[in-house]
Amino acid sequence: MSSKYFEYQLTVDNILETGVTTFPNREIVYRDIRRYTFSSFSDSVKRLLSGLKKNINIKQGDRIGVMDWDTDVYLHAYYSVPMSGAVLHTVNIRYPPELILKTVLQAEDKYLIVRDEFLPLVEKAANFIPVGMKIITYNDNKEKVKSSLPVIDFWELVDSNEPSEPENLNENMMATLFFTSGTTGEPKGVWFTHRKLVLHALGVSLVGGRPPLNLSTKDTYLILVPMFHVHSWGYPYVFMLNGVKYVLPGRYDYGLILKLMDREKVTFSAMVPTILYLLISHPDANKYSNVFKNWKVTIGGSALPEGLARKAQELGITVLCGYGLSETCPVITVSYYNSLVENDNDENKFYETITAGAPLPFVKIKIFDPITGKEKNRGEIGEVVVRSPWLTQEYYKDPEKTEALWKDGWLHTGDLGFIDDKGYLHIVDREKDAIKSGGEFIPSLLLEDVISLHPKVSQVAVVGVKDEKWGERPVAFIVPKGDLKEEELRSFLNDLANKGRIQKWWIPDRFIFINTMPLTSTNKIDKKALRDQIK
Amino acid sequence: MSSKYFEYQLTVDNILETGVTTFPNREIVYRDIRRYTFSSFSDSVKRLLSGLKKNINIKQGDRIGVMDWDTDVYLHAYYSVPMSGAVLHTVNIRYPPELILKTVLQAEDKYLIVRDEFLPLVEKAANFIPVGMKIITYNDNKEKVKSSLPVIDFWELVDSNEPSEPENLNENMMATLFFTSGTTGEPKGVWFTHRKLVLHALGVSLVGGRPPLNLSTKDTYLILVPMFHVHSWGYPYVFMLNGVKYVLPGRYDYGLILKLMDREKVTFSAMVPTILYLLISHPDANKYSNVFKNWKVTIGGSALPEGLARKAQELGITVLCGYGLSETCPVITVSYYNSLVENDNDENKFYETITAGAPLPFVKIKIFDPITGKEKNRGEIGEVVVRSPWLTQEYYKDPEKTEALWKDGWLHTGDLGFIDDKGYLHIVDREKDAIKSGGEFIPSLLLEDVISLHPKVSQVAVVGVKDEKWGERPVAFIVPKGDLKEEELRSFLNDLANKGRIQKWWIPDRFIFINTMPLTSTNKIDKKALRDQIK
């Protein structure tokens, strides 16, 4: 017998243990393919942990890349990999193949977990993959996957082992690593420790319970943020900590997602605006009015256009927004009601809920002048900078970019915004998307918001183009709904300018009508592609 | 300009900043004496911080004792003192004077904040107080307090300074220190870091939102756990983190408390069972039926007798229990609904809500055999041991007792209990109160529970007395309601034994009727005094 104070570590295994202790019979559902209880899932995760350690001899600090949709296998990896002391590399499978390979090499992955349908991509790159890299593969039916490479079967790693407990974890160990989508320039790696994942999950949980979401243990989540994208915004840990039922949609098939929402009684989702748009304008959407009525969503990744928010609201959906970056784990604000808004009228509440939101607990946000670095006053536009317990320490192996990220001890988001008199953050532009016209900023996101209000506008994106006289001028790309004429839009915007909603000189010089918006690998509108189109 | 990753610290100033950022106009009410918003309170705390640093030159690690009821001044100290880098010593003012002095000396307090009514006690001890100790005093009306000692005025420290920000805090600094009530033996010191206070507040917050409490930002707390007693169970930090209105009752005057509850629309309180009993049996109680109907309470400190729980429930009060010790910050379990109970019938739910409860997030509880130290199976009685992120590291300057506390890397609670098939902890006895009869334990708390069900029993406590034949036998002390005869009680208990609620040989050998229960300094029933009475 020895006496020793136990220094408790904030590690992801403790999220799993918390979930399974308190909600042992809560369900995890993967499409119509498999169901788990938290107990059976935990058991399975701990079998995989044994397999990773015994069968493939994984070591502390090893990187394991995962190439998968949002599946039960991926969810195993979210727990088993960090619990083994190794690092989960969530590979962006939406990248072009050569970029996928590049990130795998950059991360120095020693192992890859690959869903069968992504295996051909790995096989083709066989000559470029480091010698000794081990490939673990699986398919949905638990059959062995044939390959030209030597592969290890995922399900055998799970089923042939007894559960084991994690050992010697420290909260400051690297737990996850991934590369930001990099619509401009090279992908940059960011990484997070166990401690940051745990504190992020706690922060997100706390505001989830606030009005108007009022999330409780009785909700069912179906998250539509890919698991390769910034930890699916943290929900693979948040749901377990909060003991809610969790539905995994696999590859996004919107018809199936609507069916799943209905069958599993989904009450909460998170996603980028595009996916909300695709779901509520799906041909089957009218069959699911009851589903929408009980549905609460948090929108992030891009600003939520006011028009889309109103359409969702008309369907009875409770819509909130959140804001964050790959670099911030990601959530730093959510547009829950703070004490200045909770008793306001519905229209004012709506106005604030479609902002980027109010800070999560322990998050500090300031607005700095992008040139001088001095703090701006309430209401003034500048660069959004952050401190919180869950920000990336650096860009992976990139001291130069890290230097700019952490200038003056604040994480620089590269977004332009302001904080309004109720304390809500408004993002008016990515710094790199900003349109500077006649020495002043035209806030493209605000402008898009207003254009989206026109009933015949489905989607809109505004970008800046070089202009001899003004420096830059705005151009609007529009996906119209039915027959929309430029003059209609101009007079609509002139009216709104007369009412003071926008400034007259913000009105775009050109309107370009297109059939579909180009999207990035994470389903955000790809403004770089739009700018290239004009060139 | 320098570039530096900011290592965010989990410190109490960040709780204050979180509260004031999101809930600036939320109120703090001290009796009918003073009202603050979170903004004005934060401003005042930061002025006091300036005063502590500039006017009295407080240094990192200095101890500051506070002798006060539950006041706005005390609440200032909960923030300003740890924010200065110093240590808040919450002096137990219910101790006899010589014990108060002893703890002040043991803590090595360099400063005391003393409410006017406790000043005579300090003045009398003037000869024993260390040279150079500074006394800060105040009264409710902000008048200067006269004293035979040189004193500093609290309100002047606040009002004569500009707000300042905390500097160089580290989450592993000692933030609080206090002495356990020590009904037996000498008081033992326990202490907590900033990090532990923050994580405890997060854990308590998360389960507060779960059914049946469903606490939200719209609740109003009036906590009836003295601020000198284990951080008032953490609520002086929990309320700020969660943005709820907070009502401070000063010295407990139950008539005034009922009035305050009514006027300020209180919806949540926490307290020991005795105080719940005193409030619902108060002569004015019948005037406040509407208050009780909207009231949710968490009971801790001692087990909640089933009879009292049912009486509270009849008044419409939602009653939950919690469990913890001074050594555990304190909360480690609360009887919220877990997934095995949430859909159960009302009677089964009630049964679980009056247990010690289910673990908070990140809390691990095991039951060890008190002799062999081996882990017991589900349902078996043994010593309750704990791991969590918020346990005291040691008994202050007492390596020997620390050794026993942290045997085998688990905190040993000294309580006997078991975990039921739904995962709820039942405390059957303090190890030192346990009654061992014929080689078997008689769980005195279960027995008290059953006796409390008799309609003519107001309060009950069962203790063990030496017995030649059996080793020990139980004796019950009863505060009767009206005319209660021993035979009535015996036949009542015989019936329950026949129904299997208790074992026949548990029925006490003697029933002793008394007018009032002796209480400890924290309003728990003083079993040591009862045992002494028999001797």
Short mmCIF file of N, CA and C in Angstrom, two decimals, chain A residues 340-457:
data_model
loop_
_atom_site.label_atom_id
_atom_site.label_comp_id
_atom_site.label_asym_id
_atom_site.label_seq_id
_atom_site.Cartn_x
_atom_site.Cartn_y
_atom_site.Cartn_z
N LEU A 340 -28.60 40.71 -21.68
CA LEU A 340 -29.07 41.94 -22.31
C LEU A 340 -30.09 41.66 -23.41
N VAL A 341 -30.20 40.41 -23.82
CA VAL A 341 -31.06 40.05 -24.95
C VAL A 341 -32.26 39.21 -24.53
N GLU A 342 -32.11 38.45 -23.44
CA GLU A 342 -33.10 37.42 -23.09
C GLU A 342 -34.53 37.96 -22.94
N ASN A 343 -34.67 39.22 -22.53
CA ASN A 343 -36.01 39.77 -22.37
C ASN A 343 -36.41 40.74 -23.48
N ASP A 344 -35.63 40.75 -24.55
CA ASP A 344 -35.89 41.66 -25.65
C ASP A 344 -37.05 41.12 -26.51
N ASN A 345 -37.51 41.93 -27.48
CA ASN A 345 -38.58 41.44 -28.35
C ASN A 345 -38.01 40.47 -29.39
N ASP A 346 -38.91 39.71 -30.04
CA ASP A 346 -38.48 38.62 -30.92
C ASP A 346 -37.59 39.11 -32.05
N GLU A 347 -37.89 40.30 -32.60
CA GLU A 347 -37.12 40.79 -33.74
C GLU A 347 -35.68 41.11 -33.32
N ASN A 348 -35.53 41.75 -32.15
CA ASN A 348 -34.18 42.04 -31.66
C ASN A 348 -33.42 40.78 -31.29
N LYS A 349 -34.15 39.82 -30.72
CA LYS A 349 -33.51 38.53 -30.41
C LYS A 349 -33.02 37.88 -31.69
N PHE A 350 -33.88 37.89 -32.72
CA PHE A 350 -33.51 37.30 -34.00
C PHE A 350 -32.26 37.96 -34.55
N TYR A 351 -32.22 39.27 -34.46
CA TYR A 351 -31.07 40.03 -34.95
C TYR A 351 -29.77 39.53 -34.31
N GLU A 352 -29.81 39.30 -32.99
CA GLU A 352 -28.59 38.87 -32.31
C GLU A 352 -28.27 37.40 -32.58
N THR A 353 -29.33 36.58 -32.76
CA THR A 353 -29.03 35.15 -32.96
C THR A 353 -28.37 34.89 -34.31
N ILE A 354 -28.50 35.81 -35.25
CA ILE A 354 -27.78 35.56 -36.52
C ILE A 354 -26.44 36.30 -36.58
N THR A 355 -25.99 36.84 -35.46
CA THR A 355 -24.60 37.32 -35.38
C THR A 355 -23.71 36.10 -35.09
N ALA A 356 -22.40 36.36 -34.99
CA ALA A 356 -21.49 35.26 -34.64
C ALA A 356 -21.71 34.80 -33.21
N GLY A 357 -22.28 35.67 -32.36
CA GLY A 357 -22.65 35.24 -31.02
C GLY A 357 -21.86 35.88 -29.90
N ALA A 358 -22.13 35.40 -28.70
CA ALA A 358 -21.49 35.88 -27.48
C ALA A 358 -20.41 34.87 -27.07
N PRO A 359 -19.38 35.32 -26.35
CA PRO A 359 -18.27 34.41 -26.04
C PRO A 359 -18.71 33.23 -25.17
N LEU A 360 -18.09 32.09 -25.39
CA LEU A 360 -18.25 30.96 -24.49
C LEU A 360 -17.58 31.29 -23.16
N PRO A 361 -17.91 30.57 -22.09
CA PRO A 361 -17.20 30.78 -20.82
C PRO A 361 -15.70 30.68 -21.04
N PHE A 362 -14.98 31.59 -20.42
CA PHE A 362 -13.52 31.62 -20.42
C PHE A 362 -12.91 32.12 -21.73
N VAL A 363 -13.76 32.52 -22.67
CA VAL A 363 -13.25 33.07 -23.94
C VAL A 363 -13.21 34.59 -23.84
N LYS A 364 -12.06 35.17 -24.19
CA LYS A 364 -11.91 36.63 -24.23
C LYS A 364 -11.73 37.04 -25.67
N ILE A 365 -12.52 38.00 -26.10
CA ILE A 365 -12.41 38.48 -27.47
C ILE A 365 -12.16 39.98 -27.45
N LYS A 366 -11.20 40.40 -28.25
CA LYS A 366 -10.98 41.84 -28.42
C LYS A 366 -10.92 42.15 -29.92
N ILE A 367 -11.08 43.42 -30.21
CA ILE A 367 -10.97 43.88 -31.60
C ILE A 367 -9.76 44.79 -31.68
N PHE A 368 -8.81 44.42 -32.52
CA PHE A 368 -7.57 45.20 -32.66
C PHE A 368 -7.57 45.90 -34.02
N ASP A 369 -6.99 47.07 -34.05
CA ASP A 369 -6.76 47.71 -35.34
C ASP A 369 -5.75 46.87 -36.12
N PRO A 370 -6.10 46.45 -37.35
CA PRO A 370 -5.20 45.55 -38.09
C PRO A 370 -3.84 46.18 -38.40
N ILE A 371 -3.77 47.49 -38.45
CA ILE A 371 -2.51 48.15 -38.77
C ILE A 371 -1.71 48.47 -37.50
N THR A 372 -2.34 49.20 -36.57
CA THR A 372 -1.60 49.66 -35.40
C THR A 372 -1.56 48.62 -34.27
N GLY A 373 -2.50 47.64 -34.29
CA GLY A 373 -2.55 46.65 -33.21
C GLY A 373 -3.18 47.19 -31.94
N LYS A 374 -3.70 48.41 -31.99
CA LYS A 374 -4.34 48.99 -30.79
C LYS A 374 -5.79 48.49 -30.65
N GLU A 375 -6.26 48.40 -29.42
CA GLU A 375 -7.61 47.91 -29.18
C GLU A 375 -8.63 48.94 -29.67
N LYS A 376 -9.66 48.45 -30.37
CA LYS A 376 -10.73 49.31 -30.87
C LYS A 376 -11.83 49.43 -29.82
N ASN A 377 -12.65 50.46 -29.97
CA ASN A 377 -13.79 50.63 -29.07
C ASN A 377 -14.95 49.75 -29.49
N ARG A 378 -15.86 49.51 -28.54
CA ARG A 378 -17.12 48.83 -28.82
C ARG A 378 -17.77 49.42 -30.08
N GLY A 379 -18.14 48.53 -31.01
CA GLY A 379 -18.82 48.99 -32.22
C GLY A 379 -17.91 49.27 -33.41
N GLU A 380 -16.61 49.40 -33.16
CA GLU A 380 -15.68 49.69 -34.26
C GLU A 380 -15.15 48.41 -34.88
N ILE A 381 -14.97 48.45 -36.22
CA ILE A 381 -14.49 47.27 -36.94
C ILE A 381 -12.97 47.16 -36.84
N GLY A 382 -12.50 45.94 -36.63
CA GLY A 382 -11.07 45.68 -36.62
C GLY A 382 -10.85 44.18 -36.66
N GLU A 383 -9.61 43.74 -36.40
CA GLU A 383 -9.36 42.30 -36.43
C GLU A 383 -9.79 41.67 -35.12
N VAL A 384 -10.44 40.52 -35.23
CA VAL A 384 -10.89 39.77 -34.06
C VAL A 384 -9.71 38.96 -33.51
N VAL A 385 -9.38 39.19 -32.24
CA VAL A 385 -8.32 38.42 -31.58
C VAL A 385 -8.90 37.72 -30.35
N VAL A 386 -8.31 36.60 -29.97
CA VAL A 386 -8.91 35.72 -28.95
C VAL A 386 -7.89 35.20 -27.96
N ARG A 387 -8.36 34.97 -26.73
CA ARG A 387 -7.69 34.10 -25.76
C ARG A 387 -8.75 33.13 -25.22
N SER A 388 -8.38 31.88 -25.09
CA SER A 388 -9.28 30.92 -24.45
C SER A 388 -8.45 29.70 -24.07
N PRO A 389 -9.03 28.80 -23.26
CA PRO A 389 -8.23 27.64 -22.83
C PRO A 389 -8.05 26.58 -23.92
N TRP A 390 -8.57 26.81 -25.14
CA TRP A 390 -8.54 25.72 -26.13
C TRP A 390 -8.09 26.18 -27.52
N LEU A 391 -7.03 26.99 -27.56
CA LEU A 391 -6.52 27.46 -28.85
C LEU A 391 -5.25 26.69 -29.22
N THR A 392 -5.01 26.50 -30.52
CA THR A 392 -3.79 25.79 -30.93
C THR A 392 -2.57 26.59 -30.51
N GLN A 393 -1.54 25.87 -30.12
CA GLN A 393 -0.32 26.53 -29.65
C GLN A 393 0.50 27.08 -30.80
N GLU A 394 0.31 26.47 -31.99
CA GLU A 394 1.18 26.85 -33.12
C GLU A 394 0.62 26.26 -34.41
N TYR A 395 1.16 26.75 -35.53
CA TYR A 395 1.03 26.02 -36.78
C TYR A 395 2.15 24.99 -36.78
N TYR A 396 1.76 23.76 -37.04
CA TYR A 396 2.66 22.62 -36.93
C TYR A 396 3.92 22.83 -37.76
N LYS A 397 5.04 22.88 -37.07
CA LYS A 397 6.35 23.02 -37.73
C LYS A 397 6.43 24.23 -38.65
N ASP A 398 5.77 25.32 -38.25
CA ASP A 398 5.81 26.53 -39.07
C ASP A 398 5.95 27.76 -38.17
N PRO A 399 7.18 27.98 -37.67
CA PRO A 399 7.40 29.08 -36.71
C PRO A 399 7.02 30.44 -37.28
N GLU A 400 7.17 30.61 -38.57
CA GLU A 400 6.92 31.92 -39.18
C GLU A 400 5.43 32.29 -39.11
N LYS A 401 4.59 31.34 -39.54
CA LYS A 401 3.15 31.60 -39.49
C LYS A 401 2.65 31.64 -38.04
N THR A 402 3.29 30.86 -37.16
CA THR A 402 2.94 30.88 -35.73
C THR A 402 3.18 32.28 -35.15
N GLU A 403 4.29 32.87 -35.55
CA GLU A 403 4.66 34.22 -35.12
C GLU A 403 3.51 35.21 -35.38
N ALA A 404 2.95 35.14 -36.59
CA ALA A 404 1.86 36.05 -36.95
C ALA A 404 0.58 35.67 -36.21
N LEU A 405 0.35 34.36 -36.04
CA LEU A 405 -0.87 33.90 -35.37
C LEU A 405 -0.95 34.40 -33.93
N TRP A 406 0.20 34.38 -33.23
CA TRP A 406 0.20 34.69 -31.80
C TRP A 406 0.85 36.04 -31.49
N LYS A 407 0.78 36.96 -32.43
CA LYS A 407 1.32 38.29 -32.23
C LYS A 407 0.76 38.92 -30.95
N ASP A 408 1.61 39.42 -30.10
CA ASP A 408 1.21 40.12 -28.87
C ASP A 408 0.44 39.25 -27.88
N GLY A 409 0.59 37.93 -27.98
CA GLY A 409 -0.06 37.07 -26.99
C GLY A 409 -1.54 36.88 -27.20
N TRP A 410 -2.07 37.28 -28.35
CA TRP A 410 -3.47 37.03 -28.70
C TRP A 410 -3.51 36.23 -29.99
N LEU A 411 -4.41 35.30 -30.11
CA LEU A 411 -4.57 34.57 -31.36
C LEU A 411 -5.29 35.46 -32.36
N HIS A 412 -4.65 35.69 -33.49
CA HIS A 412 -5.22 36.56 -34.52
C HIS A 412 -6.03 35.74 -35.50
N THR A 413 -7.34 36.01 -35.56
CA THR A 413 -8.23 35.17 -36.36
C THR A 413 -8.14 35.47 -37.85
N GLY A 414 -7.66 36.66 -38.21
CA GLY A 414 -7.68 37.06 -39.62
C GLY A 414 -9.07 37.44 -40.08
N ASP A 415 -10.01 37.58 -39.15
CA ASP A 415 -11.37 38.01 -39.49
C ASP A 415 -11.57 39.45 -39.04
N LEU A 416 -12.32 40.18 -39.83
CA LEU A 416 -12.68 41.55 -39.45
C LEU A 416 -14.07 41.53 -38.82
N GLY A 417 -14.22 42.23 -37.73
CA GLY A 417 -15.52 42.25 -37.08
C GLY A 417 -15.63 43.35 -36.05
N PHE A 418 -16.78 43.38 -35.40
CA PHE A 418 -16.98 44.33 -34.29
C PHE A 418 -17.88 43.68 -33.25
N ILE A 419 -17.87 44.25 -32.05
CA ILE A 419 -18.75 43.77 -30.99
C ILE A 419 -19.83 44.80 -30.78
N ASP A 420 -21.10 44.36 -30.83
CA ASP A 420 -22.19 45.35 -30.75
C ASP A 420 -22.49 45.71 -29.29
N ASP A 421 -23.47 46.60 -29.11
CA ASP A 421 -23.72 47.13 -27.76
C ASP A 421 -24.32 46.09 -26.82
N LYS A 422 -24.75 44.95 -27.35
CA LYS A 422 -25.24 43.87 -26.50
C LYS A 422 -24.15 42.84 -26.21
N GLY A 423 -22.97 43.05 -26.79
CA GLY A 423 -21.85 42.13 -26.52
C GLY A 423 -21.72 41.00 -27.53
N TYR A 424 -22.44 41.10 -28.66
CA TYR A 424 -22.37 40.04 -29.68
C TYR A 424 -21.36 40.41 -30.76
N LEU A 425 -20.64 39.38 -31.19
CA LEU A 425 -19.62 39.56 -32.21
C LEU A 425 -20.25 39.50 -33.60
N HIS A 426 -19.89 40.45 -34.44
CA HIS A 426 -20.29 40.44 -35.85
C HIS A 426 -19.04 40.27 -36.69
N ILE A 427 -19.04 39.26 -37.55
CA ILE A 427 -17.92 39.11 -38.48
C ILE A 427 -18.34 39.78 -39.77
N VAL A 428 -17.57 40.78 -40.21
CA VAL A 428 -17.98 41.47 -41.43
C VAL A 428 -17.19 40.96 -42.64
N ASP A 429 -16.06 40.32 -42.41
CA ASP A 429 -15.26 39.81 -43.52
C ASP A 429 -14.09 39.00 -43.03
N ARG A 430 -13.65 38.05 -43.89
CA ARG A 430 -12.30 37.54 -43.73
C ARG A 430 -11.40 38.69 -44.13
N GLU A 431 -10.30 38.87 -43.40
CA GLU A 431 -9.38 39.95 -43.74
C GLU A 431 -8.98 39.84 -45.21
N LYS A 432 -8.75 38.59 -45.66
CA LYS A 432 -8.28 38.42 -47.04
C LYS A 432 -9.40 38.57 -48.06
N ASP A 433 -10.68 38.48 -47.63
CA ASP A 433 -11.80 38.69 -48.54
C ASP A 433 -12.28 40.15 -48.52
N ALA A 434 -11.73 40.95 -47.63
CA ALA A 434 -12.24 42.30 -47.43
C ALA A 434 -12.14 43.12 -48.72
N ILE A 435 -13.13 43.95 -48.93
CA ILE A 435 -13.16 44.80 -50.12
C ILE A 435 -12.89 46.23 -49.66
N LYS A 436 -11.79 46.80 -50.11
CA LYS A 436 -11.46 48.16 -49.69
C LYS A 436 -11.72 49.09 -50.85
N SER A 437 -12.67 49.97 -50.69
CA SER A 437 -13.14 50.79 -51.80
C SER A 437 -13.08 52.25 -51.37
N GLY A 438 -12.27 53.02 -52.08
CA GLY A 438 -12.13 54.44 -51.73
C GLY A 438 -11.62 54.62 -50.31
N GLY A 439 -10.74 53.70 -49.87
CA GLY A 439 -10.13 53.84 -48.55
C GLY A 439 -10.99 53.30 -47.41
N GLU A 440 -12.21 52.81 -47.72
CA GLU A 440 -13.09 52.30 -46.66
C GLU A 440 -13.45 50.84 -46.94
N PHE A 441 -13.72 50.09 -45.87
CA PHE A 441 -14.14 48.71 -46.05
C PHE A 441 -15.61 48.60 -46.45
N ILE A 442 -15.88 47.75 -47.45
CA ILE A 442 -17.26 47.33 -47.70
C ILE A 442 -17.41 45.95 -47.08
N PRO A 443 -18.25 45.81 -46.06
CA PRO A 443 -18.37 44.52 -45.38
C PRO A 443 -19.15 43.52 -46.25
N SER A 444 -18.43 42.62 -46.93
CA SER A 444 -19.09 41.76 -47.91
C SER A 444 -20.13 40.86 -47.27
N LEU A 445 -19.90 40.44 -46.03
CA LEU A 445 -20.86 39.52 -45.41
C LEU A 445 -22.18 40.22 -45.10
N LEU A 446 -22.10 41.46 -44.66
CA LEU A 446 -23.33 42.23 -44.42
C LEU A 446 -24.09 42.44 -45.72
N LEU A 447 -23.34 42.71 -46.77
CA LEU A 447 -23.94 42.95 -48.07
C LEU A 447 -24.63 41.68 -48.57
N GLU A 448 -23.97 40.54 -48.41
CA GLU A 448 -24.57 39.26 -48.81
C GLU A 448 -25.86 39.00 -48.05
N ASP A 449 -25.80 39.31 -46.78
CA ASP A 449 -26.94 39.14 -45.91
C ASP A 449 -28.17 39.86 -46.46
N VAL A 450 -27.97 41.10 -46.87
CA VAL A 450 -29.05 41.94 -47.35
C VAL A 450 -29.55 41.45 -48.71
N ILE A 451 -28.63 41.06 -49.59
CA ILE A 451 -29.03 40.55 -50.90
C ILE A 451 -29.84 39.26 -50.74
N SER A 452 -29.47 38.44 -49.72
CA SER A 452 -30.15 37.15 -49.50
C SER A 452 -31.61 37.34 -49.12
N LEU A 453 -31.97 38.57 -48.72
CA LEU A 453 -33.36 38.82 -48.33
C LEU A 453 -34.31 38.85 -49.53
N HIS A 454 -33.76 39.08 -50.73
CA HIS A 454 -34.63 39.12 -51.91
C HIS A 454 -35.22 37.73 -52.15
N PRO A 455 -36.55 37.67 -52.32
CA PRO A 455 -37.21 36.35 -52.40
C PRO A 455 -36.72 35.48 -53.57
N LYS A 456 -36.16 36.08 -54.61
CA LYS A 456 -35.72 35.28 -55.75
C LYS A 456 -34.22 34.95 -55.72
N VAL A 457 -33.58 35.22 -54.55
CA VAL A 457 -32.16 34.89 -54.41
C VAL A 457 -32.01 33.61 -53.59
#
